Short mmCIF file of C-alpha atoms and ligand atoms in Angstrom, two decimals:
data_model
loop_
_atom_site.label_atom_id
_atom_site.label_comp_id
_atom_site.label_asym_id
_atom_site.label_seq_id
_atom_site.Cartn_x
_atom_site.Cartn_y
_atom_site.Cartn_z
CA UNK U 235 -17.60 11.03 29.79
CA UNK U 236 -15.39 10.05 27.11
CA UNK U 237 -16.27 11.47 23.46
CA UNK U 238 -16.41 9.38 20.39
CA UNK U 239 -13.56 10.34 18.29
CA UNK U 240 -12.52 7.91 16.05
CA UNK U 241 -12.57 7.96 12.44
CA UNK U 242 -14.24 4.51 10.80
CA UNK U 243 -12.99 3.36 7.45
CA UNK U 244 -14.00 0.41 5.55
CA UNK U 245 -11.30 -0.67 2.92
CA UNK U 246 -14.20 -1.67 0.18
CA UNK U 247 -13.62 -2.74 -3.37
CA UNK U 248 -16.03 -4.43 -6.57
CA UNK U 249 -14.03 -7.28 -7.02
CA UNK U 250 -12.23 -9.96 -4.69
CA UNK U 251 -8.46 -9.82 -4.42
CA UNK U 252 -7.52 -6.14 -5.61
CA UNK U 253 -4.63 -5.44 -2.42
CA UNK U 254 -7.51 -4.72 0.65
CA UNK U 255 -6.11 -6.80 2.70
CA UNK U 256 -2.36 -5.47 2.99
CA UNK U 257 -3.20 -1.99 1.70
CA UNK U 258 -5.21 -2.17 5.09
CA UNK U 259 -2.10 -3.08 7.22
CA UNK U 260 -0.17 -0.76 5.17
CA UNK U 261 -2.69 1.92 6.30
CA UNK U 262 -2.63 0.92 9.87
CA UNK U 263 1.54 1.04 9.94
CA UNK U 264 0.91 4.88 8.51
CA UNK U 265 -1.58 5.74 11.22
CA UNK U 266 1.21 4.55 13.96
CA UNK U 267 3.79 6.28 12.50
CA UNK U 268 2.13 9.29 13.01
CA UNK U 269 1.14 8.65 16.57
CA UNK U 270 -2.49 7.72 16.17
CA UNK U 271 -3.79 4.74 17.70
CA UNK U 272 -5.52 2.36 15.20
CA UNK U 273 -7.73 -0.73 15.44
CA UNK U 274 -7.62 -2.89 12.31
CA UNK U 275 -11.30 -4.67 12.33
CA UNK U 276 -11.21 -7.69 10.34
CA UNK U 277 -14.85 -7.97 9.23
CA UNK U 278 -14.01 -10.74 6.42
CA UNK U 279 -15.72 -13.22 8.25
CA UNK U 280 -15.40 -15.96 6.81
CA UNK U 281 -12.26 -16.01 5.45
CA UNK U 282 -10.28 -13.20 7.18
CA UNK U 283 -6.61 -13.07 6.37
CA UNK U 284 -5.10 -10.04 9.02
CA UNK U 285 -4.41 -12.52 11.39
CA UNK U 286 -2.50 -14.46 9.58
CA UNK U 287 -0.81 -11.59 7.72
CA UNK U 288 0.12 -10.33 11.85
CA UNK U 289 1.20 -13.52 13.18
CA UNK U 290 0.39 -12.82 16.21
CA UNK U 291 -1.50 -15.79 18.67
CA UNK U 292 -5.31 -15.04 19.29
CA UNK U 293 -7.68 -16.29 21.53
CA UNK U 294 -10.76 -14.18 20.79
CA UNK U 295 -12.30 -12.65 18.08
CA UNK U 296 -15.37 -10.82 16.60
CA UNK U 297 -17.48 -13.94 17.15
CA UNK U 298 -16.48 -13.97 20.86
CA UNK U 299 -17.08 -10.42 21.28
CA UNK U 300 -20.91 -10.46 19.42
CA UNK U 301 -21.57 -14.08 20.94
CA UNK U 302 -20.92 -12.36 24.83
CA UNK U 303 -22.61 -8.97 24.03
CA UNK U 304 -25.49 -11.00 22.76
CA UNK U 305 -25.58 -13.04 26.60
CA UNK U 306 -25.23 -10.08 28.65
CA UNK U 307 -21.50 -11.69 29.15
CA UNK U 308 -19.85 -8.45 27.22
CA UNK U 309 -17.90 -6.29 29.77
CA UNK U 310 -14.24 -4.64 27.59
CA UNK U 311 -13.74 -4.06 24.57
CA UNK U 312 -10.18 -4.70 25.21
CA UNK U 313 -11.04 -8.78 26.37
CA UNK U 314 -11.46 -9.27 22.38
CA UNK U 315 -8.17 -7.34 21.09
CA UNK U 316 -4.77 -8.78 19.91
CA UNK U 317 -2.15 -6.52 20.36
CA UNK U 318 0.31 -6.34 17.25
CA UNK U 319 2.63 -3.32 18.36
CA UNK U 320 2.51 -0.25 20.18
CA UNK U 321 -0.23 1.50 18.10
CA UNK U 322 -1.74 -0.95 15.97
CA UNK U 323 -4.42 -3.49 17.63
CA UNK U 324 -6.30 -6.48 16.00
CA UNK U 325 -10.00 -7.54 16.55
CA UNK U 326 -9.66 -10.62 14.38
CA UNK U 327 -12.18 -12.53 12.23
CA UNK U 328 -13.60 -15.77 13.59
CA UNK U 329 -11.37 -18.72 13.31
CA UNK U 330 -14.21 -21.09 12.55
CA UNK U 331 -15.84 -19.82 9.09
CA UNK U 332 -19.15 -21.51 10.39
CA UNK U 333 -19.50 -19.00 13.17
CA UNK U 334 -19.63 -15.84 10.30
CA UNK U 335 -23.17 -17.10 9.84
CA UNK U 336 -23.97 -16.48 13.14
CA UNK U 337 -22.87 -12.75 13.57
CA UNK U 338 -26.04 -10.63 13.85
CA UNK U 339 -25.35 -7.55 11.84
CA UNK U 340 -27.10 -5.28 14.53
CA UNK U 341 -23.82 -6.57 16.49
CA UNK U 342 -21.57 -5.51 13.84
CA UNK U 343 -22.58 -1.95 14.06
CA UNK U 344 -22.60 -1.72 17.79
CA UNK U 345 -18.93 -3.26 17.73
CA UNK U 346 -18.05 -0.77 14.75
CA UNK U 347 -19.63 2.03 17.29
CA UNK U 348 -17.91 1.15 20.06
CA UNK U 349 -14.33 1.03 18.45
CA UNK U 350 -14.63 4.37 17.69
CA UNK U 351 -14.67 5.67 21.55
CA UNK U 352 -11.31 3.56 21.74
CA UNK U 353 -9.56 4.67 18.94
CA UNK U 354 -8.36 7.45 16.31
CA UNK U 355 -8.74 4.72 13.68
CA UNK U 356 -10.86 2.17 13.08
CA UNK U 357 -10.06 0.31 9.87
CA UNK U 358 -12.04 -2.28 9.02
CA UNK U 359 -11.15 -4.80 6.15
CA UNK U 360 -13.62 -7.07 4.50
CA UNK U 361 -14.48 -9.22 1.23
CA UNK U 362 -16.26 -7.70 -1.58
CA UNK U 363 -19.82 -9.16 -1.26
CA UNK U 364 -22.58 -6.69 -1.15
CA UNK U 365 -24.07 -8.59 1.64
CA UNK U 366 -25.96 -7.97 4.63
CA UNK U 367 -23.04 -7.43 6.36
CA UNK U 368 -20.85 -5.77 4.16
CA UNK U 369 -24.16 -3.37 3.38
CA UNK U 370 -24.39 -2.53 7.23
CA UNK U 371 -20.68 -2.06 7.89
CA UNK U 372 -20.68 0.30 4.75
CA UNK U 373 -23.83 2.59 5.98
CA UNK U 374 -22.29 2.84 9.42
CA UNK U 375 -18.35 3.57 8.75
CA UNK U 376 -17.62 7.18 8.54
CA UNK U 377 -15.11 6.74 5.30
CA UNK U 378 -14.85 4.60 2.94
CA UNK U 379 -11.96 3.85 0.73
CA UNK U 380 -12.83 1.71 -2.19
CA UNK U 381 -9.62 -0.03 -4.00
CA UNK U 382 -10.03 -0.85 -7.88
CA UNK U 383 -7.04 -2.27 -10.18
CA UNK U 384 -6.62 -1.66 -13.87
CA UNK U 385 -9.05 -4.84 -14.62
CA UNK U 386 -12.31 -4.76 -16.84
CA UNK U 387 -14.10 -6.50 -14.26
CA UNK U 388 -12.51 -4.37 -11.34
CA UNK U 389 -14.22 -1.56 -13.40
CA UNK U 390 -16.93 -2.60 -14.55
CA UNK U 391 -17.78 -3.69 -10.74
CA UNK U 392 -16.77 -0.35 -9.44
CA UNK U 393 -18.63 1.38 -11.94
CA UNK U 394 -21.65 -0.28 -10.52
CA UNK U 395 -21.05 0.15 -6.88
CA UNK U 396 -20.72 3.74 -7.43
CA UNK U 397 -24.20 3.95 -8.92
CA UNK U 398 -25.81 1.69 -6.08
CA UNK U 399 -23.89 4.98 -3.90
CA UNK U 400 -24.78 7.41 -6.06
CA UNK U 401 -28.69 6.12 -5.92
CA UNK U 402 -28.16 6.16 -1.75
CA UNK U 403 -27.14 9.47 -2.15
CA UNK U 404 -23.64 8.71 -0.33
CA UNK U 405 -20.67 9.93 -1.10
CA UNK U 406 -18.51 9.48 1.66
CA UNK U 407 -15.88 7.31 -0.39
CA UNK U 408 -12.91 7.78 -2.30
CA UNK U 409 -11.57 5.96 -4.79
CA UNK U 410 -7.57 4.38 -5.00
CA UNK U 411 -6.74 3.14 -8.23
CA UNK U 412 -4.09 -0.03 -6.96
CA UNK U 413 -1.18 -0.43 -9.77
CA UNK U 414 0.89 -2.30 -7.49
CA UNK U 415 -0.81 -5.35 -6.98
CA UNK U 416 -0.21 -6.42 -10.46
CA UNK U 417 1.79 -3.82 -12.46
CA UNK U 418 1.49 -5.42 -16.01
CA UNK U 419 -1.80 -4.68 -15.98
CA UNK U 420 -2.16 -1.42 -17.79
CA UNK U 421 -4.78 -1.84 -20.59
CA UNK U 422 -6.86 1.20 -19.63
CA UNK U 423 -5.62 5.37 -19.40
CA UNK U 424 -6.05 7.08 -16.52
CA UNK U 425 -8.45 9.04 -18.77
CA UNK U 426 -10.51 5.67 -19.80
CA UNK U 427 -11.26 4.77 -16.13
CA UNK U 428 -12.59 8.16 -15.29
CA UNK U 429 -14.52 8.01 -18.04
CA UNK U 430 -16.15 4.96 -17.64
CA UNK U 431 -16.63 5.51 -13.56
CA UNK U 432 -17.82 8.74 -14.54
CA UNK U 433 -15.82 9.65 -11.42
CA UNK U 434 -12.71 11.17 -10.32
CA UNK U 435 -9.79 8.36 -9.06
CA UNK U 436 -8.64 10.30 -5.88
CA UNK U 437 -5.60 8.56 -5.15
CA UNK U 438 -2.96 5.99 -7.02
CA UNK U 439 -0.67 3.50 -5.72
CA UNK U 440 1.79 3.25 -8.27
CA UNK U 441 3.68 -0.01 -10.11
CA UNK U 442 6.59 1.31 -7.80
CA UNK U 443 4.86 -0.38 -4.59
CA UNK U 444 4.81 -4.13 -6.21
CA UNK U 445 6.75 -5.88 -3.41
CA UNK U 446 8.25 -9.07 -5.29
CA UNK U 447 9.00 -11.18 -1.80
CA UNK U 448 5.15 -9.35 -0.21
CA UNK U 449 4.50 -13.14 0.97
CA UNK U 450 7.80 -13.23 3.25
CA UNK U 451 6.71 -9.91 4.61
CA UNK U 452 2.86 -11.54 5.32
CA UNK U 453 4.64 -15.15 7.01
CA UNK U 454 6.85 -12.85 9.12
CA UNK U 455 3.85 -10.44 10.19
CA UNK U 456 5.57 -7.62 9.04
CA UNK U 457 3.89 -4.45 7.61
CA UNK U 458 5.90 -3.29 5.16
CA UNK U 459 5.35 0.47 6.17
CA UNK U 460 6.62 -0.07 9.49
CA UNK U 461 10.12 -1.14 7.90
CA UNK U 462 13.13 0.80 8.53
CA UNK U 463 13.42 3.21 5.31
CA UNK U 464 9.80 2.07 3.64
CA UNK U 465 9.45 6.12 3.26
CA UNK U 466 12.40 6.41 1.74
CA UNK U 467 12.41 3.63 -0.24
CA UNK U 468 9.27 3.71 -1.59
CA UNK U 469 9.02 7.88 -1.06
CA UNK U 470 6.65 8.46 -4.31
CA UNK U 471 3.67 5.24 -2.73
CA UNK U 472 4.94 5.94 1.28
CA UNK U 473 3.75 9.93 0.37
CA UNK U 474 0.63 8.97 -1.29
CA UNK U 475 -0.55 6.52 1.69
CA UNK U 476 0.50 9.42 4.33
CA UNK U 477 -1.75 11.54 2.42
CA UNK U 478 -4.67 9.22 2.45
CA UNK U 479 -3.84 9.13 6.08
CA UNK U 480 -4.13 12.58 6.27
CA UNK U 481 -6.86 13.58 3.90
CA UNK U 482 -9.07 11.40 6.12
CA UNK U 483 -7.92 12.43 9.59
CA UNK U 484 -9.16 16.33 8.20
CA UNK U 485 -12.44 15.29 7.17
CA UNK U 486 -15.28 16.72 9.18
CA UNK U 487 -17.51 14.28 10.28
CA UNK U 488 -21.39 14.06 9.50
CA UNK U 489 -22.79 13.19 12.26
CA UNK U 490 -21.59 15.52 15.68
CA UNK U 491 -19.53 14.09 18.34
CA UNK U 492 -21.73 11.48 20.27
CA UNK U 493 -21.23 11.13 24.39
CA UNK U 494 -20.75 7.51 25.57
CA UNK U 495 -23.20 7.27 28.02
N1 ATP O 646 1.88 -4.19 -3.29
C1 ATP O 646 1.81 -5.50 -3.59
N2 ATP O 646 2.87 -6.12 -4.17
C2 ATP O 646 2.83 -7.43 -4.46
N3 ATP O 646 1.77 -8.23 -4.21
C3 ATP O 646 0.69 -7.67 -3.62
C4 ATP O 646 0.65 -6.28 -3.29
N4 ATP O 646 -0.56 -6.02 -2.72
C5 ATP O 646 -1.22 -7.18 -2.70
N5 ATP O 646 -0.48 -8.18 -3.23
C6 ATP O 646 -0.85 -9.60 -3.33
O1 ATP O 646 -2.08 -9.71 -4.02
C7 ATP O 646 -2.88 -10.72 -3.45
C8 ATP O 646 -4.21 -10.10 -3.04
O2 ATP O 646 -3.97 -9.12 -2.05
P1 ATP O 646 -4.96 -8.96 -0.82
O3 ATP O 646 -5.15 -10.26 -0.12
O4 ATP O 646 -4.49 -7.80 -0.02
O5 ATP O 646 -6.28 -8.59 -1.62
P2 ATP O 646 -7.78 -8.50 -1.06
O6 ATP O 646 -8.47 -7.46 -1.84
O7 ATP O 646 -7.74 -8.35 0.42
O8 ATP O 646 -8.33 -9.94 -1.42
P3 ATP O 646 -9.71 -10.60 -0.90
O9 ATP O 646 -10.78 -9.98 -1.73
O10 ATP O 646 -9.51 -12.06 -1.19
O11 ATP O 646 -9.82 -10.30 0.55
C9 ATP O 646 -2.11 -11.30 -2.27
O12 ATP O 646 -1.48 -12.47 -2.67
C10 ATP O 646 -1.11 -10.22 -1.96
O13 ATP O 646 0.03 -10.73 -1.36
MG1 MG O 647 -8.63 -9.43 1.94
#
């Protein structure tokens, strides 16, 4: 019997557009380069961008692999999976945006579940609605990262979603203040945005990271920590991600190991 080791993080934030999406990839390049074997979930549904940001041809996606588990069709997980390298695989986002309507939620969690037997990592990227969706995948993922920028409506949003957490009593979430998706952006202090989250901010991304040419890197389906020297070049950002990486990795679990059965 194989035992249900993965780690589940959702890659949540208040406010559309913060750095999710590549600080996911960015994530997932980490997790290789320390051996562990990720799956990047992209639960945007309707408007998913990892597969274009891999580049990488697809045939099926979440839609296919809810659609067949919902007609007894459903046999591997693996049927559903792009492979983008060695470590890192993709189970991509529908590639009609009418068929997001369609994904039973109940699905979403089984597919979340089921990841987890497969691999270390299961990161799943997603839009910032507090919908149905979005609601489920956050109750059932084991971590949660939630990305804010230096924005009044990025904080004002997060302040919110960390009182709709705080009244669920969950606080299995930590908090990455983003400075490199737009590093002019600097009207609060450090000390302001705890103060008005009434929260610590776990982990920052510095100005450092802002990648001037990031759209070549998305065309090309590259992830920029997978480049020769990104931890050297970008040393202070490369150590903070490894240490997201890490912090999560050493996080006991709630719930105890499950048995697939
Ligand atoms: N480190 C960075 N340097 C430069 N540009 C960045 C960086 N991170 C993100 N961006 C750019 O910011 C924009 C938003 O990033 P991204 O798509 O990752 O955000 P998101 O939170 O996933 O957005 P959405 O809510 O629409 O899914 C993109 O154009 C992206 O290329
Ligand atoms: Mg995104």
């Amino acid at each position: 019997m194989k035992k249900k080791t993965g780690k589940s993080i959702c890659i949540f934030s208040g406010k559309g557009g913060v750095g999710k999406t590549i600080f996911t990839l960015n994530l997932a390049g980490i997790y290789q380069s320390i051996g562990k074997k990720v799956l990047i979930m992209d639960l945007d549904l309707s408007s998913g961008g990892i597969s274009l940001a891999i580049n990488k041809p697809f045939d099926k996606t979440i839609y296919n692999l809810v659609d067949d588990y919902n007609n007894n069709r459903f046999h591997n997980f693996n049927d559903y999976i792009t492979k983008y390298s060695e470590n890192i695989d993709v189970l991509a986002s529908p590639k009609d945006p009418r068929q997001a309507s369609k994904i039973d939620s109940k699905y979403i969690e089984i597919a979340i579940d089921k990841a987890e037997y497969f691999y270390d990592v299961v990161l799943i990227d997603t839009n910032h609605n507090l919908n149905e969706t979005n609601l489920v995948i956050l109750d059932e993922v084991k971590n949660i990262l939630f990305i804010m920028t230096n924005d009044p409506l990025d904080l004002k949003n997060m302040k919110s979603l960390l009182s709709i957490f705080r009244d669920l009593n969950k606080n299995n979430y930590n908090i990455i203040l983003n400075n490199s998706r737009e590093p002019m952006k600097k009207y609060f202090s450090l000390f302001d945005i705890k103060n008005i989250l009434k929260a610590n901010v776990d982990y920052i991304i510095s100005e450092e990271f802002y990648i001037k040419n990031i759209d070549n890197y998305v065309m090309n389906g590259e992830i920029i920590t997978l480049q020769n020297k990104a931890a050297s070049i970008f040393n202070k950002d490369y150590t903070v991600m490894m240490k997201i990486a890490t912090d999560i990795l050493g996080k006991e679990d709630d719930e105890h190991e499950e048995e697939l059965s």
